[in-house]
Structures are given as C-alpha cells and as structure tokens.
Short mmCIF file of C-alpha atoms in Angstrom, two decimals:
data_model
loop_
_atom_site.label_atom_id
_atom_site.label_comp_id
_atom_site.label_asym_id
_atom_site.label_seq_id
_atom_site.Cartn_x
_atom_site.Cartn_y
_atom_site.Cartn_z
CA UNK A 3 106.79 107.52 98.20
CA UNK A 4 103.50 108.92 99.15
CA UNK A 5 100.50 109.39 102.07
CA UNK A 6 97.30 106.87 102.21
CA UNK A 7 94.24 107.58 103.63
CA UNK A 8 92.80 103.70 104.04
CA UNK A 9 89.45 102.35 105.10
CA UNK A 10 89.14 98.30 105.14
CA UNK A 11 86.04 96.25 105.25
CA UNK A 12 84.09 96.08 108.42
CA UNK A 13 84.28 93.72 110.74
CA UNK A 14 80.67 91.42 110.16
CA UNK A 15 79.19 90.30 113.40
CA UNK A 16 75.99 88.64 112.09
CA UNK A 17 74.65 88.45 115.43
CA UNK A 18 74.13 91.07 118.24
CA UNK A 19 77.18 91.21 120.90
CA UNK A 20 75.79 93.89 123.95
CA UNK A 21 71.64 94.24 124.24
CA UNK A 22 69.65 96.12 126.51
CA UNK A 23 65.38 95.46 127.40
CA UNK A 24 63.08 95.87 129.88
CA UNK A 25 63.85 93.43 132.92
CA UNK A 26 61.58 90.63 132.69
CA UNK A 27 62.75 90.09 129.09
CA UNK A 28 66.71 89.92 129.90
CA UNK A 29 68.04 91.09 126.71
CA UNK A 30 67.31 87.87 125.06
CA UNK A 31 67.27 88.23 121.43
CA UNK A 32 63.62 88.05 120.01
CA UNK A 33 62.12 89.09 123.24
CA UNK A 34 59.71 92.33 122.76
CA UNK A 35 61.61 95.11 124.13
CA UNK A 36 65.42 93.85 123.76
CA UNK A 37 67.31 95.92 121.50
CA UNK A 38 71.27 95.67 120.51
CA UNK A 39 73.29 98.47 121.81
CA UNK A 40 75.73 99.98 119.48
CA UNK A 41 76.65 98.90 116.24
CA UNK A 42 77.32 95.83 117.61
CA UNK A 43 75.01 94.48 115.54
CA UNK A 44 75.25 93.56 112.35
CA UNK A 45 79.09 95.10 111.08
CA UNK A 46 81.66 97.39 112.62
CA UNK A 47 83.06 99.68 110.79
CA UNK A 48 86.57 101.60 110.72
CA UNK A 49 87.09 105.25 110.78
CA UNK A 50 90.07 106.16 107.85
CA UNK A 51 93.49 106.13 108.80
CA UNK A 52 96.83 107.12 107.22
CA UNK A 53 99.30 105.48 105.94
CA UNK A 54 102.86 105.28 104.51
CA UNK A 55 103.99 103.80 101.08
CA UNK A 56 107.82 104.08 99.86
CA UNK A 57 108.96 103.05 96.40
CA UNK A 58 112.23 102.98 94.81
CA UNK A 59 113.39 101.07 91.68
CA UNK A 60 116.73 101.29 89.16
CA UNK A 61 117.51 100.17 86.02
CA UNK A 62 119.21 96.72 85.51
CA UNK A 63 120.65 97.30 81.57
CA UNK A 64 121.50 100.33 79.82
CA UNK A 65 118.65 101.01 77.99
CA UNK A 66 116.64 101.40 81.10
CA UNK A 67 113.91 98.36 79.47
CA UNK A 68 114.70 95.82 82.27
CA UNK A 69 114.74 96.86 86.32
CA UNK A 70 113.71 96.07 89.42
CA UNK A 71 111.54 97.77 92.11
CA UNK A 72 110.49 97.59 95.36
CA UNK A 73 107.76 98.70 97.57
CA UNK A 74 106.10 98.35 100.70
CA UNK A 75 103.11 99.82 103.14
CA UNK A 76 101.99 100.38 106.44
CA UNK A 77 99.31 101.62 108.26
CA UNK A 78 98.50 102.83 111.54
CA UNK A 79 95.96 100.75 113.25
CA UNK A 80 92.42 100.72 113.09
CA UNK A 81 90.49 100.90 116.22
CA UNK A 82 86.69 100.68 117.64
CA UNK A 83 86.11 100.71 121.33
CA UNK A 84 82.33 100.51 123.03
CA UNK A 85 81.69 101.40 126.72
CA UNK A 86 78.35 100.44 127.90
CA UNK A 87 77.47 100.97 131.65
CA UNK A 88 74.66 100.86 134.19
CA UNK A 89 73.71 103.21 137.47
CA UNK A 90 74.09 102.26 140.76
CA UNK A 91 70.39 100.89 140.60
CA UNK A 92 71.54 98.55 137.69
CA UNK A 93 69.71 100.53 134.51
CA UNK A 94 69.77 99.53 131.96
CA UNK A 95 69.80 95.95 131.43
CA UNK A 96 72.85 94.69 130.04
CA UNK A 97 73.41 91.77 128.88
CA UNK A 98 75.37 89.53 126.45
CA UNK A 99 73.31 87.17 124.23
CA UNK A 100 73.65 83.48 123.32
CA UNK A 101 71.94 80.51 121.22
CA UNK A 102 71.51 77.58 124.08
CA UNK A 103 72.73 74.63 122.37
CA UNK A 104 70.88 72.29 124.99
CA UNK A 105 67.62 73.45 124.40
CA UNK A 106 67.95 75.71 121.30
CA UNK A 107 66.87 78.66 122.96
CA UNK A 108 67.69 81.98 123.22
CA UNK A 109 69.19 82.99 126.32
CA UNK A 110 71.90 85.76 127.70
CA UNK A 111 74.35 86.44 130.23
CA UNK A 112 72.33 88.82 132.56
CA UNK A 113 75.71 92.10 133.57
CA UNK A 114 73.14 94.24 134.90
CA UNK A 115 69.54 94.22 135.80
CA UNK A 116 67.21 96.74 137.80
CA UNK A 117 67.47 95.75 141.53
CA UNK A 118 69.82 92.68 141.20
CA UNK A 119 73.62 93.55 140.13
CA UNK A 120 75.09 96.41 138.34
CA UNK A 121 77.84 96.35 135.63
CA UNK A 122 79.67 97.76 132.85
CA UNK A 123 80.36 96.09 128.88
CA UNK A 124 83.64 97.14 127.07
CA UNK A 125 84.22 95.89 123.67
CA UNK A 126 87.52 96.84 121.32
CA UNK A 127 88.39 95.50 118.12
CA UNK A 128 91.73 96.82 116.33
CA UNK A 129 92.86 95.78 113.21
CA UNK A 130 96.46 96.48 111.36
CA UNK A 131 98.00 95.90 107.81
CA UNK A 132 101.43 95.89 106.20
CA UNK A 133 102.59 94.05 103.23
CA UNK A 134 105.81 95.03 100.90
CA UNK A 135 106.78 93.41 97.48
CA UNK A 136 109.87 93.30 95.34
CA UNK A 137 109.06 92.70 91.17
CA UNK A 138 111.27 92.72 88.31
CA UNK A 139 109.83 95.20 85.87
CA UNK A 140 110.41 95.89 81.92
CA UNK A 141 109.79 98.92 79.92
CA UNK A 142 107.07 97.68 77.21
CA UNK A 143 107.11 101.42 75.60
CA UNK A 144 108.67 104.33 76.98
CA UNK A 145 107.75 108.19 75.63
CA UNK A 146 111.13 109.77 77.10
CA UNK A 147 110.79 112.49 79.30
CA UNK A 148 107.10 113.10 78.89
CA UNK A 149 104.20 111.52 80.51
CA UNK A 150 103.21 108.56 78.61
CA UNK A 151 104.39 104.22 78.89
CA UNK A 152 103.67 100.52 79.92
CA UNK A 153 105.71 98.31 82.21
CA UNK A 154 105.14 95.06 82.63
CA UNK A 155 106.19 93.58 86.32
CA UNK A 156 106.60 89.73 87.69
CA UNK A 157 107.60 89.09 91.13
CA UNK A 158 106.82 88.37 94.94
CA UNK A 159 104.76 89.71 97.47
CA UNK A 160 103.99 89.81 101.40
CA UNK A 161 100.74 91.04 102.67
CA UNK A 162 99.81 90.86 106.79
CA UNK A 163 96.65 91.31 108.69
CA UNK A 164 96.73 91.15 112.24
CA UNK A 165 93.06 92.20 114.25
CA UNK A 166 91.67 91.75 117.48
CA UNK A 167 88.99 91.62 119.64
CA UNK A 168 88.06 91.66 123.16
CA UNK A 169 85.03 91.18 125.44
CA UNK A 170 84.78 92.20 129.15
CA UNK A 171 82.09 92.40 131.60
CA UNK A 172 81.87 93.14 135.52
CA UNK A 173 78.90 92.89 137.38
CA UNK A 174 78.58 93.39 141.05
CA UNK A 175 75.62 91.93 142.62
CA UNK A 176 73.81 93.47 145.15
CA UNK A 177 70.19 91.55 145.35
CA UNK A 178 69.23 88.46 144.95
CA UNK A 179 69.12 87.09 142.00
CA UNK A 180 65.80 84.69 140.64
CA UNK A 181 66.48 81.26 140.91
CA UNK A 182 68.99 79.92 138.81
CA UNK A 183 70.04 76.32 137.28
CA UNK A 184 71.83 74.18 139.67
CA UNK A 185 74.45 71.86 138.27
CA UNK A 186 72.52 68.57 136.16
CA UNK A 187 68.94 70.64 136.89
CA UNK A 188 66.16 71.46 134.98
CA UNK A 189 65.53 74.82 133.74
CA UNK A 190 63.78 77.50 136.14
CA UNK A 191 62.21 80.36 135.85
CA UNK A 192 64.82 82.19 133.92
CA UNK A 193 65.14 79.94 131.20
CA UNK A 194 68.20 79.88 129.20
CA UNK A 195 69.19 83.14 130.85
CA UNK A 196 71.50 83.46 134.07
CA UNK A 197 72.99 85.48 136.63
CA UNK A 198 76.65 85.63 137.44
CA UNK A 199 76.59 83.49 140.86
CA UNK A 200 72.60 82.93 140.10
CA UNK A 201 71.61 79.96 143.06
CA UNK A 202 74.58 80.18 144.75
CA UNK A 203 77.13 78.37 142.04
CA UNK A 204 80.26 79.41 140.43
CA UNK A 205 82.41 77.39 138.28
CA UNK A 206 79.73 74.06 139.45
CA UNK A 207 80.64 74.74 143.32
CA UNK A 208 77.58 76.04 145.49
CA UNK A 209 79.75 78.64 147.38
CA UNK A 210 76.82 79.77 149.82
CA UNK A 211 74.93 80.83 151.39
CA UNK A 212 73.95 82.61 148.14
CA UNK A 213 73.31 86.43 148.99
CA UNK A 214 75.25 89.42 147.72
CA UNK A 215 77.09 91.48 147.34
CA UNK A 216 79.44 89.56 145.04
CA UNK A 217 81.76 90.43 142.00
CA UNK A 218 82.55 88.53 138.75
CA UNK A 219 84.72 89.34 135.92
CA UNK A 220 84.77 87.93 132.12
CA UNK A 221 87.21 88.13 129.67
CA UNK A 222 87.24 86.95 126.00
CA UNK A 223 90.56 88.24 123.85
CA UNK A 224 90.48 86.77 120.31
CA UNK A 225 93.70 87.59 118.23
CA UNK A 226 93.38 86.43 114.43
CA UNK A 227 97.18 86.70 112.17
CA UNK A 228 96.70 86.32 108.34
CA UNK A 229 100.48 86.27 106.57
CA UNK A 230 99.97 86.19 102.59
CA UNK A 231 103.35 84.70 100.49
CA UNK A 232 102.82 84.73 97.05
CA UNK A 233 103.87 85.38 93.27
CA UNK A 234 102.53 88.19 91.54
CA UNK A 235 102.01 89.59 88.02
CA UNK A 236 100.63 92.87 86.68
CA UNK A 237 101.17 96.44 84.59
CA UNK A 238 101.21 100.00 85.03
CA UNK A 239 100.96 102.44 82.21
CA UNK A 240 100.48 105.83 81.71
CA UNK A 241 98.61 108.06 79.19
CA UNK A 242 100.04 111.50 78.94
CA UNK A 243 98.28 114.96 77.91
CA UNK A 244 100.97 117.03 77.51
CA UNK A 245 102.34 117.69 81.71
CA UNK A 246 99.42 116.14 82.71
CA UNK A 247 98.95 112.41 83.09
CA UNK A 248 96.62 109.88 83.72
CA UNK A 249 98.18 106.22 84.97
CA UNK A 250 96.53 102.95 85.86
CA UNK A 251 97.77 99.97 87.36
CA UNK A 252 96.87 96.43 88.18
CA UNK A 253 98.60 93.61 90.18
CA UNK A 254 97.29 90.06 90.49
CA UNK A 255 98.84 87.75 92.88
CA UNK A 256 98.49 83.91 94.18
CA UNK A 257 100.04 82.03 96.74
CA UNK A 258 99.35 80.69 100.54
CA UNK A 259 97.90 82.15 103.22
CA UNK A 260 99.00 81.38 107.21
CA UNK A 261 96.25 81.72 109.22
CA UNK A 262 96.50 81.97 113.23
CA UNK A 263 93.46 82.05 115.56
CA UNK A 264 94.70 82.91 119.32
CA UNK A 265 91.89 82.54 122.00
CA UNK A 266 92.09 83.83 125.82
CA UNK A 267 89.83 83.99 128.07
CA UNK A 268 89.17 84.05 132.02
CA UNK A 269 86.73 84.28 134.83
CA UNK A 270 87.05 85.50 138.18
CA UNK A 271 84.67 85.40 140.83
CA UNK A 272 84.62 86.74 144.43
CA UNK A 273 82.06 86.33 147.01
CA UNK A 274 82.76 86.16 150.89
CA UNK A 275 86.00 88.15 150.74
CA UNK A 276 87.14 84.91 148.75
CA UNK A 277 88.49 85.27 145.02
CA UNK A 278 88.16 82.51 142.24
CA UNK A 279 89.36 82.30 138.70
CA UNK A 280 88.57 79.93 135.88
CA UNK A 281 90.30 79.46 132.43
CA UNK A 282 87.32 80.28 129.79
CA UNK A 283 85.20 83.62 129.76
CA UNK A 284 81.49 83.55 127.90
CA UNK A 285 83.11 83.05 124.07
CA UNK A 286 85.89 81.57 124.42
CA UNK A 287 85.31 78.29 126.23
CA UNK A 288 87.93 76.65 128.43
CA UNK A 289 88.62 73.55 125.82
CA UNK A 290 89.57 76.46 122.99
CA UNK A 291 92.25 78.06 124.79
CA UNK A 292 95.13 78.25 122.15
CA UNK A 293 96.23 78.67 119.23
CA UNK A 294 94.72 77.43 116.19
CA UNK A 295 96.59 77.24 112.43
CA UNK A 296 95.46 76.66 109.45
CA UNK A 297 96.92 77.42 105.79
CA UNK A 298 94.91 78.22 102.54
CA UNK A 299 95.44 78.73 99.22
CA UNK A 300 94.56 83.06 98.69
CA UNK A 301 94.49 85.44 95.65
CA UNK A 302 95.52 88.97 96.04
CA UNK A 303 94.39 91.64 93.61
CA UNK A 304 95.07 95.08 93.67
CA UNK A 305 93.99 98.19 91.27
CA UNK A 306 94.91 101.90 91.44
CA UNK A 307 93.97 104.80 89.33
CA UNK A 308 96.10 108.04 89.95
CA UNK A 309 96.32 111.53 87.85
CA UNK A 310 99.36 113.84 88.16
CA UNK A 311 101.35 116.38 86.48
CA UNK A 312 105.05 115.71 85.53
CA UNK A 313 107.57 118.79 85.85
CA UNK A 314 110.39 118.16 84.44
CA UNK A 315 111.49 114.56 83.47
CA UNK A 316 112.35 114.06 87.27
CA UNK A 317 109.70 115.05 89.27
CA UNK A 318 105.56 114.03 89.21
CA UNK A 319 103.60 115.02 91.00
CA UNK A 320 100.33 112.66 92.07
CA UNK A 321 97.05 111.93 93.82
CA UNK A 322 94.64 108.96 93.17
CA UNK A 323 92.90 105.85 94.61
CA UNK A 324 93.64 102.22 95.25
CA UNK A 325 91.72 99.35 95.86
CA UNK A 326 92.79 95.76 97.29
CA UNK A 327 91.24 92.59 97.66
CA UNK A 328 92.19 89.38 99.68
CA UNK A 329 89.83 86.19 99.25
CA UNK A 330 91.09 83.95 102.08
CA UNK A 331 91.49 85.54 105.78
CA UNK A 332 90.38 84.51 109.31
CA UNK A 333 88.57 87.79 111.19
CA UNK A 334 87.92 87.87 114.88
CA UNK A 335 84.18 87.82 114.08
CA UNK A 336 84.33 84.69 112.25
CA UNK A 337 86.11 83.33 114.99
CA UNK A 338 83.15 83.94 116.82
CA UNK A 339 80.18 82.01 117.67
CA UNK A 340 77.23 82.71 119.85
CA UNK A 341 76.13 78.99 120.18
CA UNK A 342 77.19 78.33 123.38
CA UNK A 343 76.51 75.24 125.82
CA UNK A 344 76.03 77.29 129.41
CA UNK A 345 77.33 73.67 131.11
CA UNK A 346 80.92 74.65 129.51
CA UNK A 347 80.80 78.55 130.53
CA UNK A 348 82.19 78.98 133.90
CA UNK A 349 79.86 81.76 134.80
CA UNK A 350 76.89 79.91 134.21
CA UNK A 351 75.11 78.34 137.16
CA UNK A 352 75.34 75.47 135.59
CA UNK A 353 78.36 74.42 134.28
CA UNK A 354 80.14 71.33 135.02
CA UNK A 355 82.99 71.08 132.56
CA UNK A 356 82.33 67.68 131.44
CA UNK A 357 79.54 67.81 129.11
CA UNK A 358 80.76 67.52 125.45
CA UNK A 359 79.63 70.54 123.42
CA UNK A 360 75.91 69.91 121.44
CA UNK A 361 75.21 71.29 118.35
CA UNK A 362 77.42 72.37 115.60
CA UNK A 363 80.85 72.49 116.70
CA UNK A 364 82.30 76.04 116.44
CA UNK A 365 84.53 76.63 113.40
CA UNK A 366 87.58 78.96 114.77
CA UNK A 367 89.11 78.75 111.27
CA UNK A 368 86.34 80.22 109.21
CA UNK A 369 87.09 81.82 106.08
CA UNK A 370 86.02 85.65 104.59
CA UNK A 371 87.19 87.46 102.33
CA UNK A 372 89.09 91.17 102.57
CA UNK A 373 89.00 94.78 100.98
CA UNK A 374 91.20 97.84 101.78
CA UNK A 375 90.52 100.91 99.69
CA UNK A 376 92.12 104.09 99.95
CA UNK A 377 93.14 107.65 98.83
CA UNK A 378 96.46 108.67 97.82
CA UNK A 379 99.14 111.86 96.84
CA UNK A 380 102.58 111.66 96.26
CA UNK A 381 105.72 111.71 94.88
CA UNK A 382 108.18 110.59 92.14
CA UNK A 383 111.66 111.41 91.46
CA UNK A 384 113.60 109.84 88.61
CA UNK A 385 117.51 110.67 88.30
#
C-alpha cells in the first residue's frame, strides 16, 4: 500500500461564468470595460490532494508463476469555491453572462449594479475519484530475492468520477431598475441584459407596482457520475541495480462507461412581503430538471514509473509517479451552456415558459476526455 499526492485535469469552462464592468456596459461579454472575475474563465484548476492505494496479491501454484492481485484507490475530494460580493452601494457590477438565442446577442444577468440592487456570486465545483481492480497475474521471469522481473496481468477494472458544480446569486434591489422587457415585448434600452424583477415581472406575472426593495435568489446545482466497467491488460517489470531498483508499469483497459447528468435548479423571488419560487435557475432551465443517462464505449490507460530500494527479499521500499487517462466522461462544464433563451429563465423579465428553445439545443451529455497524475511512496512486503 502506499500515499498519492493527485492533481486531475481542470475543469474547462470555455466561456466566462462571473464578470464585472463599468455600469453602463453590464458585464456583457465584449463590452469595453467588462472583465471575468476569477478564473472563471477559461479552466479551473485543482489544488493536489492525497490519496490512499492498498495492494495485496498471493500466489495461485507452487512455483509462485501464476497469482492473483488486487488493488484499489481513493482520494479525498477536490474542491474550488469563489465568493464574489458587492457594497452596500452595489460596487462592483456583477453579473452572470449569456449568448441570447433570440437575437444572438450578448447579454447578462445584471446581481449587482451601482445605485440599483446589491448582491453576492458563489460558485463551487468539487470533484472525487475511486476505482479498484482485481487481475490475474503470471511471473514472465523472476530474479529471486533481488530486484529484477516481468509479470504479465489480465483482468477487470472499476474506475468512478463523481464532480459537481453549483451557481448562486442574491441580489437585493434597492432602486429602480431601467426599463426592462415585458412579456412578448420588444427589446428596451437594456438590450439582452436584465434586472432581477426589471419592469415589474417575475416568473411572466407583473407583481407591481414595480419599486424596491425586493430580493431574488438563483440556484443552478449540476451533478455529473461517470462509472467505468471494463477488461484490462498490461505488465510491470522491474530492472534491478543491485538493492536498488527501477520498475515500470503499464495497464490498458476497455469497456463501457455510465454516464449520469443530474440538473437542479430554483428561483425565488420576494417583493411586497410576498415570497415566490420557480423550478429553473439561470443554467439550468425548468424543462432540464432531471436526470440524464447516457452510456459510451471508454478506454482507460494508465502508466507509472517508480524507483526503490529492496531490503531484504520482503521489504521495498518506493516512491514514483503515475499517470491516468480516461477518453469518455461527462464534466459539469460540458454540461454547461451559456446559450440561453431569457423567455425560458424565470428571472428574466421576460419569460413566459412556452416558447420552445432557439438555437442549438444544449447537449447535457457532452463528451471530454480525463487525466489524473500523481506522486507516490510506499510500501511492499512479500512473505
């Protein structure tokens, strides 16, 4: 068994999640001064975390050629969490960004804006692997007691990624907000840009009259499961100089891939001591509340390169690195899609529920690839 020290591919966003800009530009994207906050950006990246990895194998003949191991790992999870907040005065800007699919331009949900509303952005992602295997392994060539060998191994293997992410906003208006989009309008002076409660309107209901202060709430919670079953072949050998020893490994696996895609996501609104929710936050429209499943066909690889020193013919000591690869899993990012039809968001002035999406419809089930690399040290005991 042995400690890992892990770090897994970043989480790619490919479009900016939280901006900030001077007020008359909203935080659209492309606007002069509207910059993304964060690295919520372009990719997230994970901090290293430890790990555990126990192995244990015997011999299934006499001559110790033919055996069978077993293996497994776990890792504490990986998390990022981003806090972005406004003053009482509602600087700076916040504001969540978005591709209008009725008009194809850019436009944002407006959290916080000098004079008008205040809020606060929170975004966490987390992300967690496990996997174990069981292979039946034979001796090739075998130097005794000292450092030196190749095994062959055949067998099965489970591999797991489970990640998250989640989206909330709360703004509390205090002015009055431009005019907004009423339900089956035209667009005003704001564009493709609104205001929670902007003209009055929540969830396509004029609640009026329209002046603050008022509250609203968003929530988008994405939960993506990949579950790898598969065969798998591969080696390990060893090269010995004198105690000291040199071993390499390789492992390369195929088999299916169960893919889950779990979407939440909720709006609440209060104005005139009255307090409304709505299924659907800004992402994660009310129509794609559930779970979605869909299973591929993956490869697994995996390489290691370790050096130790063997004292004894029982005991090795060792430290090295390992790299893994996946080529079919679902990410909370890919989930994602910043396309969004404001008459389906239940924030937006002017939704109305009814509208079929426009554009390209969003593909929950999109495919990436994976990596996990790591550092390791251990031990071996043979009796």
């Amino acid at each position: 068994g042995g400690e890992q020290l892990w770090v897994p591919r970043g989480l790619n966003l490919r479009y900016p999640v939280v901006t900030t800009s001077s007020a008359p530009d909203f935080g659209v994207v492309g606007r002069p001064t509207t910059a993304s906050l964060g690295p919520l950006n372009r990719t997230v990246d994970f901090d290293s975390t430890s790990g555990f990895r126990p192995w244990f194998g015997f011999a299934l003949d006499e001559s110790g050629e033919l055996g069978a191991e077993f293996s497994g790992f776990w890792l504490d999870s990986f998390v990022r969490e981003f806090n972005f907040g406004a003053n009482a005065f509602g600087l700076p800007t916040l504001a969540i960004p978005f591709l209008d699919t009725t008009t194809l331009n850019q436009g944002s949900y407006i959290v916080a804006s000098p004079g008008i509303n205040t809020g606060t952005i929170r975004a966490k992602v987390e992300s967690q692997v496990l996997g174990g295997e069981a292979n039946l392994v034979y001796n090739a060539y075998n130097s005794g007691g000292a450092p030196g060998g190749l095994t062959l191994l055949a067998g099965a293997r489970f591999f797991e990624l489970r990640e998250t992410f989640q989206l909330d906003t709360i703004s509390n208006t205090f002015g009055v907000p431009p005019a907004a989009v009423p339900p089956g309008g035209t667009q005003g002076a704001l564009g493709s840009s609104f205001f929670p409660g902007g003209g009055g309107f929540f969830s396509g209901a004029f609640f009026g009259p329209a002046f603050a202060p008022y509250n609203a709430t968003t929530t988008d919670f994405i939960r993506t499961t990949n579950d790898f079953y598969g065969g798998q072949v591969g080696f390990k050998g060893d090269v010995g100089y004198g105690n000291y020893f040199l071993n390499l490994g390789g492992k390369i696996g195929a088999g299916y891939m169960r893919q889950s895609v779990d979407l939440q996501g909720s709006t609440t609104f209060g104005a005139n001591n009255v307090r409304s929710n709505q299924a659907g936050g800004l992402l994660n429209l009310p129509q794609d509340l559930y779970r979605h499943r869909r299973n591929q066909f993956a490869m697994l690889g995996e390489g290691n390169i370790n050096v130790g020193y063997q004292l004894g013919s029982f005991l090795r000591l060792q430290a090295g690195y390992t790299f893994m690869y996946v080529s079919n899993v679902v990410r909370p990012t890919t989930s994602i899609s910043h396309d969004l039809n404001p008459n389906l968001i239940p924030i937006s002035p002017s939704f109305n529920g009814g509208a079929p999406p426009i554009g390209t419809p969003r593909d929950i089930v999109a495919d990436t690839d994976y990596s996990l690399s790591g550092f390791n040290f251990g031990i071996q005991l043979s009796f």
